[in-house]
Amino acid sequence: MTFLKLENLKVYYPVRGGFFKRVVDNVKAVDDITLELKEGETYGLVGESGCGKSTTGRTLLGLNKATSGKIIFNDVDLLSLNRREYSQYRKDIQMIFQDPYSSLNPRKRVIDIIAEPIRNFEKLSSKEVKRKVQEVLEKVGLSPESIYKYPHEFSGGQRQRIGIARALTLNPRLIVADEPVSALDVSVQAQVLNFMKDIQKEFNLTYLFISHDLGIIRHMCDRIGIMYKGRIVEQGTTEDIYENPQHIYTKRLLSAIPDINPDNRDKHMAFRKQVDAEFNNSFNQYFDTEGKIVDLRPLSETHSVALP
Amino acid sequence: MSKQPLLKINNLSTSFRIGDDYYAAVDDVSLTVNENEVVAIVGESGCGKSALALSIMQLHPQERTKMAGEVLFNGKNLLSLSVSEMNKVRGKDMGMIFQDPLTALNPLMRVGQQIEESMKNHLQLSDAEMKKRSLELLNKVGIPNPERTYMQYPHELSGGMRQRVVIAIAIACEPKFLIADEPTTALDVTIQAQILDLMRDLQSQMKTGIILITHDLGVVAEMADKVAVMYAGEIVEFADVSTLYNNPLHPYTRSLFNSIPSAAHGQDRLHVIQGIVPSLKNLPRTGCRFSERIPWIDSATHEEHPALHEVEKDHFVRCSCYQHFHFPKDAEDLKYDIS
Amino acid sequence: MSTPIVEKNNISLQQQKTPSGFSVIVREFAKDKLALFSLVLFLGIVLYVYIYSFMLDQEAITRVDLFNIFAEPSSVYWLGTDYGGRDVFGQLIIGARNSLTIGIVITVLTAIIGLVLGLLAGYFGGWVDNVIMRTVDFILVLPTTMIIIVFVVIVPEFNVANFIFIMSIFYWTGKARLIRSKTLAERELDYVSASKTLGTPNWKIMLFQVLPNLSSIIIVNMTLNLAGNIGIETGLTYLGFGLPESTPSLGTLISYSSNPDVMENKWWVWLPAALLILVMMLCINFIGQALKRAADARQRLG
Amino acid sequence: MLKFIIRRFLVMIPQLALLSILIFLLAKAMPGDALTGSMQANPNLDPKVFEELREKLGLNDPWYEQYGRWIGNLFQGELGMSYIHKVDIADLLGDRMANTFWLGLVTLIFTYLIAVPLGVVAGRWNESWADKLIVGYNYVSFAIPLFVFALIMLFIFGFGLHWFPIGGSVDVTVEKGTFAYFLSRIHHLLLPAITAALLSTVGTIQYLRNEIIDTKLKDFVKTARAKGTPEKKVYSRHIFRNSLLPVAAFLGYDIVFIIGGSVFIEQIFSYPGLGQLFISSINQRDFSVVNILVMLFGFLSILGTLISDIILSIVDPRIRID
Amino acid sequence: SGKKSEGQEGQGSEPELVDPSSFPKTVVNEETEIDGGSLTYALVSDTAFEGILDYAFYESSPDAEVISFFAEPIFAYDANYQITNDGESAAKFEMSEDGKTMTVTIQDGVTWHDGEPLKAEDYAFSFEIIGHPDYTGVRYGDALISGIVGMEDYHNGKADTISGIKILNDKQLTITWEEANPSLLSGIWSYAEPKHHFEGIEIGDLASSDKIHTDLLGFGPFKVTNIVPGESVEYEAYENYYGGAPKLDSVVLKVVSPTTIGEAIKKGDVDIASFPTDQYDKDYVPTNFQYLADMDAAYTYIGFKLGHWDAEAGVAVQDKDTPLQDVKLRQAIGYAMDNKSVAERFYQGLRVPATTLMIPFFADFHNPDIEGYSYNTEKANQLLDEAGYKDVDGDGYREDLEGNEMVFNFASMSGGETAEPLANFYIQNWKDVGIHVQLLEGRLHEMNSFYDRVEGDDEAVDIYQGAWGTGTDPDPYGLWSKLAPYNYPRFVNDKNEELLAAGHSEDAFDQEFRKDIYDQWQQLMVDEAPVIPTLYRYYLMAVNNRVKNYSIEAGSELGWEDVAVTAEKAFVEE
Ligand SMILES: Nc1ncnc2c1ncn2[C@@H]1O[C@H](COP(=O)(O)OP(=O)(O)OP(=O)(O)O)[C@@H](O)[C@H]1O
Ligand SMILES: Nc1ncnc2c1ncn2[C@@H]1O[C@H](COP(=O)(O)OP(=O)(O)OP(=O)(O)O)[C@@H](O)[C@H]1O
Ligand SMILES: [Mg+2]
Ligand SMILES: [Mg+2]
């Protein structure tokens, strides 16, 4: 049984223009990607800004409309479901948002924020709701008294945890985390990452972890997909990607991460220069005649790369 | 150091008016930057890094700011200069690179004009000379098509390009001293790498002294000669880069290092600094400012405000307990973080 | 993960706590003495006008008294009489009530229409947005004053209700635009996406998630609109297209000043009404400014 | 740009078509017609004559026939006849339009002459006493009813001080085309224009002030200062310029606003422009003129918004129209 | 507080009344006039004048005022508004024995402003214009025009010429009517049109042609030199005016709003202006100008809607089911109205209570002995009691004969300062005698909708307040006959028809006979009370003290050519 599989997923945004504002072109935000997630793992999606990471995640949640392709979850193609049928899968897939500030409604108290999904899916008395909310809050390490506070009374890390608590109330199986820590300070970032690892174990969650910080991806993920211009250029286990990058884009990405050891400075720089040069020289090799990134080709059981 | 330092900050304090009172965001900071030297300032958000930078440039709104201490630039105290005298220094002898490249550029002016403005202020050049020089600058900061970019508006450029333009503006008059306030935070890693390379190249060419502000320890490792760690408006540790990275002493510095994933290879859990940086109004003004965030130590022993002292050559620490400081095993995350 | 230990080691979070919503407004008013004064004065005027006007006998006030035409202010007629010998003070009170009612009802009505349509347009986008915005565009290009005048001529029974109706037809568009643009911005925020992923239906998201976040700008906008709407009929009355005299309004009283003799020598007929409008508008503006600041502060803190 | 303008003009067509039907029906729904008044004024005439005239003028046809005829003529560039003035509406509008145009233009100029300096002062030295004074003026000018203010102005400057004429658009005794004629027109314009301008500055001042206060805190202003740009230039090149350019885009909306206000101003100052014509046409049920005027004003407001959009796209490079 | 107690009602002292008849009709100015000079004449109007500047086409009185400077009737008028051969005039006339044919002789030396002599064909041409099938003006319906022999055929396009108008030579023509009409002398169309000026223009296009809007031609004392459409006109003396060169060099006419005219007069901005009576202040003693006053040819009245207009048959039918069919009720309503107070208080005496439908303006026919409905609540109450209208339920209002509530809707026109309180005052008056009247829809109606409803016999209208301008023809037939659509009450009465017919029969050429008929008619209308005349009115002119020889008196010898000034500049209020 497939836990989750994206098959030839395409998401295009129409570009309107011309005299009558017709659709003249498409932004191919996600352009034919296929990937599979196994239950309980953390899959990292990395790439530079605008490469389509968020779009992939949002499409998975039904926040964007897919242009074509399949999203198979538990052997069901979510895209072929109508709204009512889809709603039963709503609970299973949840999201952690990038910005802990805008993802919580500033006008709602914590209890209302966390109770929102409960109220949507379960008919509980307000007392039960309150109890349940307090339970979840405790799980994420916030004091139960804080249910009557407003989001702005919390720190960024705490807010992110409220967001996670909200997602957890539905007992989801898959969580899409779109840059969950990039808006946070280093110290707070650590807090959230630790916490995400904890709950993953506890609830047997599967993560689709989106980030452009390769350090964090490495820390968090079991498998990684490198995205570039709407396509996946390389995919493999963390080991595969970090120790044995094959695609030049992957290499470049990795070489761009600053080295934490000041003593390696010059070495690292030289390496980067070298990769850059290679990138510029061999760039054309990685694209087909139309300038499109070619399809993935397996290198090993876990490792595949977009090479012709 | 026999030569006079390029920039010497002595006991600088900068306070802002909030309501009716003034609160110090930069508190008794002393710092030296020499020619051809990159001094990095790191710290969490809100610890006063930008406030310090703007104090050096005297860019704080005057009516709401109080400054004390000395900022000696080439031996001249900038704090005692009049606005017009300061204008002669800004842009010419010292430049500044801002964090957000879009908002740092005037959206209604062409890139060329914005670069030339600085030259107009300080150099007596003809229009043609200025244009020539602007194009050279654009070329220098790695813009592929200077002629074209010269005529463009900021919004027509990508983030990386804009940041290059901001750098071009800062170095237009070849200043001897640069302040870069988080110059790469808004950028992708690949672009960040390019910008850092660019800055390094420029620095080695022009021998400028640079203050580099960032909260990314990786960037510091790549760029800095010396590092100042700031917390709550104070410098808590200061050393050259390899000393600091190999032997961080202040608990805060150590916490920082422990909390970044790239430094914590293989470690399953990251270290978490408890609590958050207090807001300016709520800064603890007595005792060790950081002790609040180390709940496992006895705060009674930290009622005295520790002084910044040299613990080894050129390694300064503001801590009274760094020698016995340790991270307890269970001091990791959730337990101490209370809402 | 074992049950986390919850201790009470509130570092700086308690201090960080910031007042929200209502208390910010209270604080803002407490700081801004002028706004506070305006608020008190305005509420005072409103209460006085509404309560007192119901105690007044409208028929007695609009009773024509040929023997007291243009009587000067006296203990009998506090503000004298007009050219029909009618008590100006009574008309001022009833007129203020009518003008206030008009202003308030138009403000509320247009706010509701603008809100509903603006929310729909902004939230759903697409053809809903298109239909609504094209309608708005159309109404915006109408020469409003002129069309209103034509309307006034057509309507046979011209009274406060009709007046409100006519005005509301045209005055909701600005608000719809404002709400739409704010909704558009709000819609992009993650909390809306979050609600969607949590299975909240769209109408609930609109009403219970988005709407509360627009409340501050709506309130600010409504107060400032109210100021404009109170005097809305004065100009039309002057041109002869306002409310009939049998329905006293501030506009009617002020427009008596178009007779130069009244303007120069019978100040008590029009000046109090003009001043009352001025004072009320100033009050509302000061209140509005304070609310605006409060709203801004909240946005910063949120 | 051209494409944009053409598209906007195309969008205009359905709008104007809708407006034409709307106003035609509304006008028809008004009680009475152009002959009612003259019937009452000439009781010695046989009412049958009026019936005959109505027939002759086509006033008895069903509305859609009248409408069709009217639109048909419009397309041929014929505006039709005024029932009351008995002249081609194009001729009738000619002078009036010129009057309204000049009044509008001068009002606009005065509005900006007053509003821009005040807005700039209030923005630059906000919280100062000058700022408070300006804000106070703004409130009052917003709150004071136009015609009360206009009458007071008229009494003071027209009658009291005799500085300005009390009505009309030009002195009939001066020769058309001479400089004196021009001066006379200006002289007649000034008082209504200044009056209207004093009350229409609110929006601009408010906007400018807020914009300057906002812009002062923008990052690029810091950049400018960091370049060593003198304070004066920081204001003139960066802050004022960035705040003022959007004001230029108000022009179109101001035109719309001033046109709307002309109905009042012209009436009060007995200034024979389109606004005054509109009121008298309404009162006399001169439908054909009412219809054309509404169409014209509708067209002008569309044009006004278009101008605003175009100006905005010119002054602000971030806004592209195509 | 703002409440009024009953005791205060009578507090206002008796006003010192002005007697408008004591105002002069000709300016009093003993100074010696200066040579030439210029004068400013105000056209008091809150809109621009329409600018149809021709007698055959104009429709509004402001236009008529503009015309009067440069064009005149060809005949002179006497104090009774009848044409006369006495005095200076452009033409003289002669009536045939049977009263059906008039011979008109143009006097020598009368020339249009372009130097062309005034010809007989110019006079004939004005009939050809008005009678023309394509004519778009409103003058045709007048009996004295459509009654010309052959006019009907001409009007219907059956004939190219009007057979009843014969041009004898350049200076003479005859006009023959189908029937003799005693109104002829006051009602004859007396304007000539410059035929040569209109050459080549179709009569259908004349209305919109320049020739009657800007390129104007007349033979009056002044000629138009410059015109700013709608707002002002500059006139210059026409030196060859047949009555002698005007004394003034020029006249400037400009539109001044009623709002500002008082100031304008005081400041000497204008020399002559009609003064709005509602701005008249009896306590103000002018120092730089004087008032002239004369009776206006108009009256206001309260009408009762009694029937409807049968458009097909062209006759009024008095059939409405309303208590107002009861004469006593109507009379009571009449007695209940305190018009004296209205005249004195609202109008400071510039209006006077009306008695009959024949206004004193027609001094020959107005019967001052008929008292009409003077304010008398006792009488009103008595009439109502007699007729059986009692207040059954004690609500202060009388019920109808069956004891049902009786409420009447009162329609009144808006516009004019006092309209609203006046209407309310009448309603209060009626309430005082227990008659419940309310404003139709609670408000006044704007002129057009008012007439829409009154003319259209709207069921909802029971009582209305109307006004008529009578013109200079005393014949009331066109307003009150059952055949007259203007008979808005739809009053039908045989005696009325009989008297009205007699009033313009041939017998009526006999002044005595006619007066007797109209005496009877006036009494009849008072007795039957289908309408109650309420007020006669005076109009005021304000004239600067430097003006000399200006007169508003009917039949005065003084015309615009005689008006002079005695100072260079207008006097300003001290
Ligand atoms: N609503 C939209 N309409 C049109 N284009 C869009 C829309 N949303 C995203 N795009 C475009 O689709 C592409 C992919 O966007 P996406 O947000 O998925 O990138 P991302 O990888 O998440 O980038 P980032 O790291 O900046 O979040 C981008 O080029 C973006 O400009
Ligand atoms: N103009 C000002 N008025 C009042 N407070 C200020 C002002 N500028 C900065 N502060 C406060 O001073 C403190 C230090 O701010 P600063 O911007 O220097 O932080 P930072 O270290 O640069 O943080 P970041 O990494 O987020 O840029 C903060 O608490 C901030 O709120
Ligand atoms: Mg993204
Ligand atoms: Mg900073």
Coordinates of C-alpha atoms in Angstrom, one line a residue, chain C residues 27-278:
Chain C
R27 CA -5.7 53.4 26.6
E28 CA -5.6 55.4 23.4
F29 CA -8.5 57.5 24.6
A30 CA -7.0 57.9 28.1
K31 CA -3.9 59.3 26.5
D32 CA -5.6 61.5 24.0
K33 CA -7.6 64.0 26.0
L34 CA -9.1 65.6 23.0
A35 CA -10.5 62.4 21.7
L36 CA -11.8 61.5 25.1
F37 CA -13.5 64.9 25.3
S38 CA -14.9 64.5 21.8
L39 CA -16.2 61.1 22.7
V40 CA -18.0 62.4 25.8
L41 CA -19.3 65.4 24.0
F42 CA -20.5 63.4 21.0
L43 CA -22.2 60.8 23.1
G44 CA -23.7 63.6 25.2
I45 CA -25.1 65.3 22.1
V46 CA -26.4 62.0 20.7
L47 CA -28.1 61.0 24.0
Y48 CA -29.5 64.5 24.5
V49 CA -30.8 64.7 21.0
Y50 CA -32.4 61.4 20.9
I51 CA -34.0 61.5 24.4
Y52 CA -35.0 65.0 24.3
S53 CA -36.4 64.9 20.7
F54 CA -38.9 62.2 21.8
M55 CA -40.1 64.4 24.5
L56 CA -40.7 67.2 22.1
D57 CA -44.0 67.6 20.4
Q58 CA -43.1 67.8 16.7
E59 CA -46.4 69.2 15.8
A60 CA -46.1 72.1 18.2
I61 CA -42.6 72.8 17.0
T62 CA -43.5 72.9 13.4
R63 CA -46.6 74.8 14.1
V64 CA -46.7 78.0 12.1
D65 CA -47.1 81.0 14.2
L66 CA -47.6 84.2 12.2
F67 CA -47.2 86.3 15.3
N68 CA -43.7 85.2 16.1
I69 CA -41.9 85.3 12.8
F70 CA -38.2 85.6 13.2
A71 CA -38.5 86.1 16.9
E72 CA -35.1 86.6 18.5
P73 CA -33.8 84.1 21.0
S74 CA -35.6 84.5 24.2
S75 CA -36.6 82.5 27.2
V76 CA -39.6 81.2 25.3
Y77 CA -37.8 80.5 22.1
W78 CA -34.3 79.6 23.2
L79 CA -33.0 80.0 19.7
G80 CA -35.7 82.2 18.3
T81 CA -38.0 81.3 15.5
D82 CA -37.8 81.0 11.7
Y83 CA -39.8 82.7 9.0
G84 CA -42.8 80.6 9.8
G85 CA -42.6 81.5 13.5
R86 CA -41.5 78.0 14.3
D87 CA -39.3 77.3 17.2
V88 CA -35.7 76.9 16.0
F89 CA -34.4 75.1 19.0
G90 CA -37.0 72.4 18.7
Q91 CA -36.3 72.1 15.0
L92 CA -32.6 71.9 15.8
I93 CA -33.1 69.0 18.2
I94 CA -35.4 67.1 15.8
G95 CA -33.3 68.1 12.9
A96 CA -30.2 66.8 14.6
R97 CA -32.0 63.6 15.4
N98 CA -33.0 63.2 11.8
S99 CA -29.6 64.1 10.5
L100 CA -27.9 61.8 13.0
T101 CA -30.3 59.0 12.1
I102 CA -29.6 59.5 8.4
G103 CA -25.9 59.6 9.0
I104 CA -25.9 56.6 11.2
V105 CA -28.2 54.4 9.2
I106 CA -26.5 55.3 5.9
T107 CA -23.2 54.5 7.5
V108 CA -24.4 51.2 8.8
L109 CA -26.3 50.2 5.8
T110 CA -23.5 51.0 3.4
A111 CA -21.1 49.3 5.7
I112 CA -23.2 46.1 5.6
I113 CA -23.6 46.1 1.9
G114 CA -20.0 47.0 1.3
L115 CA -18.9 44.4 3.8
V116 CA -20.8 41.5 2.4
L117 CA -20.0 42.3 -1.2
G118 CA -16.4 43.2 -0.5
L119 CA -15.9 40.1 1.5
L120 CA -17.4 37.9 -1.2
A121 CA -15.4 39.6 -3.9
G122 CA -12.1 39.5 -2.1
Y123 CA -12.4 36.1 -0.6
F124 CA -13.6 34.2 -3.7
G125 CA -12.1 36.2 -6.4
G126 CA -12.8 34.9 -9.9
W127 CA -16.1 35.6 -11.5
V128 CA -17.7 36.6 -8.2
D129 CA -15.1 39.3 -7.8
N130 CA -15.5 40.3 -11.4
V131 CA -19.3 40.7 -11.2
I132 CA -19.1 42.7 -8.0
M133 CA -16.2 44.8 -9.0
R134 CA -17.7 45.7 -12.4
T135 CA -20.8 46.8 -10.6
V136 CA -18.7 48.9 -8.3
D137 CA -16.8 50.4 -11.2
F138 CA -20.0 51.2 -12.8
I139 CA -21.5 53.0 -9.8
L140 CA -18.2 54.8 -9.2
V141 CA -18.3 56.4 -12.6
L142 CA -21.8 57.5 -12.2
P143 CA -22.1 61.2 -11.6
T144 CA -23.6 60.5 -8.2
T145 CA -24.8 64.0 -7.3
M146 CA -26.7 64.3 -10.5
I147 CA -28.3 60.9 -10.4
I148 CA -29.2 61.4 -6.8
I149 CA -30.9 64.6 -7.7
V150 CA -32.8 62.9 -10.5
F151 CA -33.8 60.2 -8.0
V152 CA -35.0 62.7 -5.5
V153 CA -37.2 64.3 -8.2
I154 CA -38.8 61.0 -9.0
V155 CA -39.5 59.6 -5.6
P156 CA -43.0 60.8 -4.7
E157 CA -42.9 60.4 -1.0
F158 CA -39.6 61.8 0.0
N159 CA -38.8 61.1 3.6
V160 CA -36.0 60.1 5.8
A161 CA -36.3 56.4 4.8
N162 CA -36.3 57.1 1.1
F163 CA -33.4 59.5 1.5
I164 CA -31.4 56.9 3.3
F165 CA -32.3 54.4 0.6
I166 CA -31.2 56.5 -2.3
M167 CA -27.9 57.5 -0.6
S168 CA -27.1 54.0 0.3
I169 CA -27.5 52.8 -3.3
F170 CA -24.5 54.9 -4.2
Y171 CA -22.4 55.1 -1.1
W172 CA -21.5 51.5 -0.5
T173 CA -19.0 51.2 -3.3
G174 CA -16.1 52.8 -1.5
K175 CA -16.4 50.5 1.4
A176 CA -16.8 47.4 -0.8
R177 CA -13.5 48.4 -2.5
L178 CA -11.8 48.9 0.8
I179 CA -13.0 45.7 2.3
R180 CA -12.2 43.8 -0.8
S181 CA -8.6 44.9 -0.9
K182 CA -8.2 44.2 2.7
T183 CA -9.8 40.8 2.3
L184 CA -7.5 40.1 -0.6
A185 CA -4.5 40.7 1.6
E186 CA -6.0 38.8 4.5
R187 CA -6.9 35.9 2.3
E188 CA -3.2 35.4 1.5
L189 CA -2.3 35.0 5.1
D190 CA -1.6 31.6 6.4
Y191 CA -4.3 31.5 9.0
V192 CA -6.9 31.3 6.2
S193 CA -5.1 28.5 4.6
A194 CA -4.9 26.9 8.0
S195 CA -8.6 27.1 8.4
K196 CA -9.1 25.6 5.0
T197 CA -6.9 22.6 5.8
L198 CA -8.7 22.2 9.0
G199 CA -11.9 21.7 7.1
T200 CA -13.7 24.9 8.0
P201 CA -16.2 25.9 5.4
N202 CA -15.7 29.0 3.4
W203 CA -18.5 31.0 4.8
K204 CA -17.3 30.3 8.3
I205 CA -13.8 31.4 7.4
M206 CA -15.1 34.6 5.9
L207 CA -17.4 35.5 8.9
F208 CA -15.4 34.2 11.8
Q209 CA -11.8 34.3 10.7
V210 CA -11.4 37.1 8.2
L211 CA -14.1 39.5 9.3
P212 CA -12.8 40.0 12.9
N213 CA -9.5 41.0 11.4
L214 CA -11.2 43.7 9.3
S215 CA -13.2 45.0 12.2
S216 CA -10.7 47.7 13.1
I217 CA -10.5 49.2 9.7
I218 CA -14.2 48.9 9.3
I219 CA -14.8 50.7 12.6
V220 CA -12.3 53.4 11.7
N221 CA -13.8 53.8 8.2
M222 CA -17.3 53.9 9.6
T223 CA -16.6 56.6 12.1
L224 CA -14.9 58.8 9.4
N225 CA -17.8 58.1 7.1
L226 CA -20.3 58.9 9.8
A227 CA -18.8 62.4 10.0
G228 CA -19.4 62.9 6.3
N229 CA -22.8 61.4 6.3
I230 CA -24.3 63.6 9.0
G231 CA -24.0 66.7 6.8
I232 CA -24.9 64.7 3.7
E233 CA -28.2 66.4 3.1
T234 CA -27.1 69.9 3.6
G235 CA -25.9 70.5 0.1
L236 CA -28.9 68.8 -1.5
T237 CA -31.2 70.8 0.7
Y238 CA -29.6 74.0 -0.4
L239 CA -30.2 73.1 -4.1
G240 CA -33.8 72.3 -3.2
F241 CA -33.5 68.5 -3.3
G242 CA -33.3 67.8 0.3
L243 CA -35.8 66.7 2.8
P244 CA -39.1 68.6 2.9
E245 CA -39.4 71.2 5.6
S246 CA -42.0 69.2 7.4
T247 CA -39.1 66.8 8.3
P248 CA -36.7 69.2 10.0
S249 CA -33.1 68.5 9.4
L250 CA -29.9 70.4 10.1
G251 CA -29.6 70.9 6.3
T252 CA -32.9 72.6 6.2
L253 CA -32.0 74.9 9.0
I254 CA -28.7 75.8 7.4
S255 CA -30.1 76.3 4.0
Y256 CA -32.3 79.1 5.4
S257 CA -29.1 81.1 5.3
S258 CA -29.4 81.3 1.5
N259 CA -31.6 84.2 2.2
P260 CA -29.1 87.0 2.8
D261 CA -31.3 88.7 5.3
V262 CA -31.3 85.5 7.4
M263 CA -27.7 85.0 6.8
E264 CA -26.8 88.4 8.1
N265 CA -29.4 89.3 10.6
K266 CA -31.2 86.2 11.7
W267 CA -28.2 84.2 12.7
W268 CA -30.1 82.2 15.2
V269 CA -31.9 80.3 12.5
W270 CA -28.9 78.8 10.7
L271 CA -25.8 79.3 12.8
P272 CA -26.6 76.8 15.6
A273 CA -27.3 74.1 13.1
A274 CA -24.1 74.8 11.2
L275 CA -22.1 74.9 14.5
L276 CA -23.7 71.7 15.6
I277 CA -22.7 69.9 12.4
L278 CA -19.2 71.3 12.7

